[in-house]
Coordinates of C-alpha atoms in Angstrom, one line a residue:
A43 CA 29.8 24.3 199.5
L44 CA 26.4 25.7 200.4
L45 CA 24.9 28.1 201.1
L46 CA 23.5 28.7 204.5
L47 CA 20.8 31.0 206.3
T48 CA 22.1 31.3 209.9
I49 CA 20.6 32.8 212.2
G50 CA 22.3 32.8 216.4
M51 CA 23.4 34.6 219.0
G52 CA 21.7 37.8 217.9
E53 CA 22.9 37.5 213.8
C54 CA 21.7 36.1 210.8
F55 CA 24.4 36.6 207.7
V56 CA 24.8 34.3 204.6
Q57 CA 27.9 32.5 204.3
N58 CA 29.3 30.3 201.1
I59 CA 30.3 27.0 203.8
P60 CA 32.3 24.4 202.5
S61 CA 31.9 20.9 202.7
T62 CA 34.0 20.3 205.0
S63 CA 32.8 22.7 207.8
Y64 CA 31.1 20.9 210.3
V65 CA 27.2 22.6 210.6
R66 CA 24.7 21.4 213.0
T67 CA 20.8 21.6 212.0
E68 CA 18.2 21.3 214.6
R69 CA 14.7 22.2 213.9
M70 CA 12.8 24.6 216.6
S71 CA 9.4 23.3 217.8
S72 CA 7.3 26.6 217.7
S73 CA 8.3 27.3 213.7
S74 CA 9.1 25.1 210.6
K75 CA 12.0 26.8 210.0
T76 CA 15.2 25.1 209.9
V77 CA 17.5 27.4 212.1
L78 CA 21.4 26.1 211.2
F79 CA 23.6 26.0 214.2
G80 CA 27.3 25.1 214.2
W81 CA 31.0 27.2 213.5
Q82 CA 31.3 30.4 211.0
R83 CA 35.3 30.5 211.5
N84 CA 37.2 33.8 210.4
K85 CA 34.6 36.4 210.3
K86 CA 34.5 39.5 210.6
L87 CA 34.0 42.8 212.2
Y88 CA 34.4 46.7 210.9
L89 CA 34.8 49.1 213.6
D90 CA 33.7 52.4 213.1
D91 CA 37.0 53.7 212.2
G92 CA 37.4 51.7 209.8
H93 CA 40.2 48.4 211.2
K94 CA 38.6 45.0 211.7
L95 CA 38.3 42.0 214.1
A96 CA 38.7 38.8 212.8
Y97 CA 36.7 35.9 215.2
D98 CA 35.4 32.6 215.5
V99 CA 32.0 31.8 216.5
Y100 CA 29.9 29.1 217.4
S101 CA 26.5 29.0 218.0
T102 CA 23.8 27.5 219.4
N103 CA 20.7 27.8 220.4
S104 CA 21.6 28.1 224.3
N105 CA 21.5 31.5 226.3
D106 CA 25.1 30.3 227.8
L107 CA 28.3 32.1 226.1
V108 CA 31.5 31.8 226.5
V109 CA 34.3 34.3 225.0
Y110 CA 38.0 33.3 225.1
L111 CA 41.0 36.4 225.6
P112 CA 44.2 34.8 224.5
N113 CA 47.6 35.2 225.5
L114 CA 49.5 38.2 222.9
A115 CA 51.8 34.7 221.9
D116 CA 49.4 32.5 220.4
G117 CA 46.3 34.8 219.4
R118 CA 42.5 33.0 218.7
F119 CA 44.0 29.5 217.3
S120 CA 45.7 27.2 220.1
T121 CA 46.4 24.4 222.6
T122 CA 43.6 26.2 225.2
S123 CA 41.3 28.1 222.3
N124 CA 40.9 24.2 221.1
N125 CA 40.1 23.0 225.2
V126 CA 37.8 26.0 225.6
E127 CA 35.8 25.1 221.9
D128 CA 35.8 21.7 223.0
W129 CA 34.2 22.2 226.6
C130 CA 31.4 24.6 224.4
E131 CA 31.1 21.9 221.5
R132 CA 30.2 19.3 224.3
N133 CA 27.9 22.0 226.7
K134 CA 25.8 23.9 223.8
S135 CA 27.1 26.9 224.6
N136 CA 27.6 29.7 222.3
Y137 CA 31.2 30.3 222.3
I138 CA 33.6 33.3 220.5
C139 CA 36.9 34.1 220.0
A140 CA 39.0 37.1 218.4
D141 CA 41.9 38.0 217.2
W142 CA 43.6 41.1 219.2
F143 CA 43.7 44.8 216.8
G144 CA 47.4 44.5 215.3
R145 CA 47.6 41.0 215.7
G146 CA 46.9 37.5 214.3
G147 CA 43.9 38.1 211.4
S148 CA 42.6 40.9 212.8
S149 CA 43.8 44.7 211.6
G150 CA 45.9 47.8 213.1
K151 CA 49.2 48.5 213.9
L152 CA 51.4 46.9 216.8
M153 CA 52.3 50.0 217.4
D154 CA 48.9 51.7 217.7
A155 CA 47.5 47.9 220.0
T156 CA 47.0 49.2 223.7
L157 CA 44.8 47.5 227.1
T158 CA 42.0 50.3 225.9
R159 CA 42.3 49.8 222.4
W160 CA 41.6 45.9 223.1
T161 CA 39.1 46.8 226.4
N162 CA 37.0 48.8 224.2
D163 CA 36.6 46.2 220.7
I164 CA 35.9 43.7 222.9
I165 CA 33.2 45.6 223.9
A166 CA 31.9 46.2 220.6
L167 CA 32.1 42.4 219.2
L168 CA 29.9 41.1 222.0
D169 CA 27.4 44.5 221.9
Y170 CA 27.4 43.4 218.0
A171 CA 27.8 39.6 217.8
A172 CA 25.9 38.5 221.0
P173 CA 23.3 41.6 221.8
N174 CA 20.5 38.8 222.5
V175 CA 22.1 36.2 224.7
R176 CA 22.1 37.1 228.6
G177 CA 22.0 33.6 230.3
G178 CA 23.5 34.7 233.6
A179 CA 21.8 35.9 236.7
G180 CA 20.6 39.3 236.2
G181 CA 20.7 39.0 232.2
T182 CA 24.7 39.0 232.5
K183 CA 26.0 38.0 229.0
A184 CA 29.0 36.0 229.2
V185 CA 32.0 33.4 231.3
F186 CA 35.3 35.0 229.4
V187 CA 38.2 32.4 230.4
G188 CA 41.2 34.9 229.3
N189 CA 44.6 33.5 228.9
G190 CA 47.5 36.5 230.3
V191 CA 47.1 39.7 229.0
G192 CA 43.6 38.2 228.3
V193 CA 43.1 38.0 232.3
W194 CA 44.1 41.9 232.6
V195 CA 41.3 42.6 229.7
T196 CA 38.6 40.7 231.0
V197 CA 38.8 42.5 234.4
L198 CA 38.9 45.9 232.3
V199 CA 36.0 44.6 230.5
A200 CA 34.0 44.3 233.7
L201 CA 34.7 47.5 235.4
K202 CA 33.5 48.9 232.4
R203 CA 30.6 47.0 231.3
P204 CA 29.9 44.8 234.7
D205 CA 26.4 43.4 232.4
L206 CA 28.7 41.5 229.7
V207 CA 30.6 39.4 232.2
R208 CA 28.7 36.9 234.1
G209 CA 31.9 34.7 235.3
I210 CA 35.5 34.9 234.9
V211 CA 38.4 32.2 234.4
G212 CA 41.6 32.8 234.7
L213 CA 44.6 31.0 233.4
G214 CA 47.9 32.8 234.0
G215 CA 46.5 36.0 234.4
D216 CA 49.2 38.9 233.9
P217 CA 47.5 42.3 235.4
D218 CA 49.6 44.8 235.5
F219 CA 52.6 43.1 233.7
T220 CA 53.9 45.9 231.9
E221 CA 54.4 48.0 235.0
D222 CA 55.5 45.2 237.9
L223 CA 56.7 42.7 235.8
L224 CA 58.2 44.4 232.5
W225 CA 59.1 47.5 232.8
K226 CA 60.8 47.3 236.6
N227 CA 62.9 44.7 235.4
L228 CA 64.8 46.1 232.3
P229 CA 68.0 48.0 231.7
E230 CA 67.9 51.6 231.8
E231 CA 68.9 51.6 228.0
T232 CA 66.2 49.5 227.1
K233 CA 63.9 51.3 228.5
D234 CA 65.4 54.0 226.4
K235 CA 64.7 53.0 223.3
I236 CA 61.2 52.0 224.3
M237 CA 60.4 55.4 225.0
T238 CA 62.5 57.1 222.1
E239 CA 62.1 54.7 219.1
G240 CA 58.4 53.7 220.5
F241 CA 59.2 50.0 220.0
M242 CA 61.2 47.4 220.8
E243 CA 61.2 43.5 220.9
V244 CA 62.3 42.6 224.4
P245 CA 62.5 38.6 226.3
W246 CA 61.0 38.0 228.9
G247 CA 60.5 34.9 230.7
G248 CA 62.8 31.6 230.9
K249 CA 61.7 30.2 227.8
S250 CA 63.8 32.4 225.4
A251 CA 60.5 34.5 224.3
V252 CA 60.4 37.5 223.0
Y253 CA 57.5 39.9 223.3
P254 CA 57.3 42.9 221.1
I255 CA 56.6 45.8 223.2
T256 CA 56.1 49.6 222.5
S257 CA 55.7 52.7 224.4
S258 CA 52.5 53.1 223.7
L259 CA 51.5 49.7 225.4
I260 CA 53.7 50.8 228.1
E261 CA 52.0 54.1 228.8
D262 CA 48.7 52.6 228.2
G263 CA 49.1 50.3 230.4
R264 CA 49.9 52.6 233.1
K265 CA 46.4 54.3 232.6
N266 CA 44.5 50.7 233.1
L267 CA 46.9 49.1 236.6
V268 CA 44.2 46.9 238.5
L269 CA 46.0 45.8 241.5
R270 CA 46.7 49.1 242.9
G271 CA 43.9 49.5 245.0
G272 CA 44.0 47.0 247.9
R273 CA 41.6 44.1 249.3
G274 CA 38.0 44.9 247.4
S275 CA 39.1 47.9 245.7
L276 CA 38.0 46.2 242.7
D277 CA 33.9 46.5 242.2
I278 CA 33.5 42.7 241.1
T279 CA 31.4 40.2 242.1
C280 CA 30.6 37.5 239.3
P281 CA 32.0 34.4 240.5
I282 CA 36.1 33.5 239.2
R283 CA 38.3 30.8 239.8
L284 CA 42.5 31.9 238.8
L285 CA 44.2 28.6 237.7
H286 CA 47.9 29.4 237.5
S287 CA 51.2 27.4 237.9
L288 CA 53.7 27.0 240.4
D289 CA 56.2 26.9 237.7
D290 CA 55.8 30.2 235.8
E291 CA 58.4 31.7 234.4
E292 CA 57.0 34.9 233.3
V293 CA 54.0 35.6 235.6
P294 CA 54.7 34.8 239.4
P295 CA 51.5 33.0 240.8
S296 CA 51.8 36.2 243.5
T297 CA 50.1 38.0 240.6
S298 CA 46.3 35.7 240.5
L299 CA 46.7 36.1 244.4
K300 CA 46.7 39.5 244.2
L301 CA 43.9 39.8 241.8
A302 CA 41.7 37.5 243.9
E303 CA 42.8 39.8 246.8
C304 CA 41.3 42.6 245.3
V305 CA 37.9 42.0 244.0
K306 CA 34.7 41.8 245.7
S307 CA 33.7 38.6 245.2
D308 CA 33.4 36.3 248.3
N309 CA 33.4 33.1 245.2
C310 CA 36.8 33.4 243.6
V311 CA 38.8 30.0 243.8
I312 CA 42.8 30.0 242.9
F313 CA 43.9 26.4 242.0
L314 CA 47.5 26.0 241.8
N315 CA 49.8 23.7 239.8
K316 CA 53.0 22.7 240.0
F317 CA 53.7 22.0 237.0
G318 CA 51.9 23.8 233.7
V319 CA 48.3 24.9 234.0
S320 CA 45.4 22.1 233.5
T321 CA 42.7 22.4 231.1
P322 CA 39.5 24.5 232.6
Y323 CA 37.2 22.3 232.0
R324 CA 36.1 21.9 235.7
A325 CA 37.1 25.7 236.4
L326 CA 34.6 26.5 233.6
T327 CA 31.7 24.7 234.6
Q328 CA 32.0 25.4 237.8
V329 CA 31.5 29.3 236.8
M330 CA 28.9 28.8 234.4
D331 CA 27.4 26.8 237.3
F332 CA 27.5 29.1 239.3
S333 CA 26.8 32.5 236.9
K334 CA 23.1 30.9 236.0
G335 CA 22.2 29.8 239.8
I336 CA 22.7 26.0 239.5
A337 CA 25.4 25.7 242.0
T338 CA 25.7 26.9 245.8
E339 CA 28.4 25.7 246.8
H340 CA 32.1 27.7 246.3
F341 CA 35.0 24.5 246.3
S342 CA 32.7 22.1 245.2

C-alpha cells in the first residue's frame, strides 16, 4: 500500500491506498508538485449531528462534476452507477456518489430517513467535497444523474440550491411517488399499520419487489411534493434529459412527462425506451455540453 497526499475537488487528505487501487498521477505545468488523481472509495463525511455519509469520489483536474443519486434499492453500487463512473473516467470528469442516510454504508435509522434529510445531506456533501468545482454556466456546480428517488431529490436540491445544479439526467424518475404511486394504491389496513406502527415492508411493482415504507417518509413526502403546480411551476431552467422505460412496472412514464411539463427549462428532452432504460451516456454528454455552452441544438 502507498501513503498518498491527494489534492482534488477542493479537499486535501491523506489515505492509505492499496496497491490494487487505481491512481493516476499528473504533473501540473505551473508547479513542480505532483498532484494525484483517481478513485477514493468509501470515504466518510461526518455531519453536524454526528451521522456520517459513505461516499465514493473520482478526482480529476477538470472543472466538471457529475453527482449520481441512486435509487433506494441499489445504493451506490449498481450497474447504473458503474455506467456513470465509466462515463466520468472516459470524459475526465469529477464524480461523487453517496449512500443515502439510513442505507448502505451511511449511518442512521431507516425510520428517520426522509426526502428532506436526503436533500440536505447531498447539499452538505457538495459544499464540503467539491467547493471549488464550478464549470457550468454562471458558475453552477454539477450535473446530477438521478435514478428513481434520486430524481426527486435532484429536483429538491435544484429548487433549494440552484447554484449546485448545472444539468439533470433522470432515470426512471419517481417524484411524488409516496403519494401518487404508493399511498393511493395501498389498502386501508396497510395504511393504518404504517401510520400506527411507523413501518411496514410494502410490495410495489410487478417484480416482487418489497420496499420498507415508514410513516416519516410518507409524512415528509407530502411536504415535498413537486408535481402539483402545473406547467412551468418549478423554477428549474438548466438542461434536462429524462429517460424512462415504457415497461416500467413501478413508475409509469407519465411521471417523467409530468416533470417535464412542470419545469421551466425549455431544454428538456424525454427518451422513452420500449424495454428498459438505456445507458445514460448520450444524455449525460448532451447535458454536460449544454451546461457549459458547447452545444446549441437541443435535439442533436
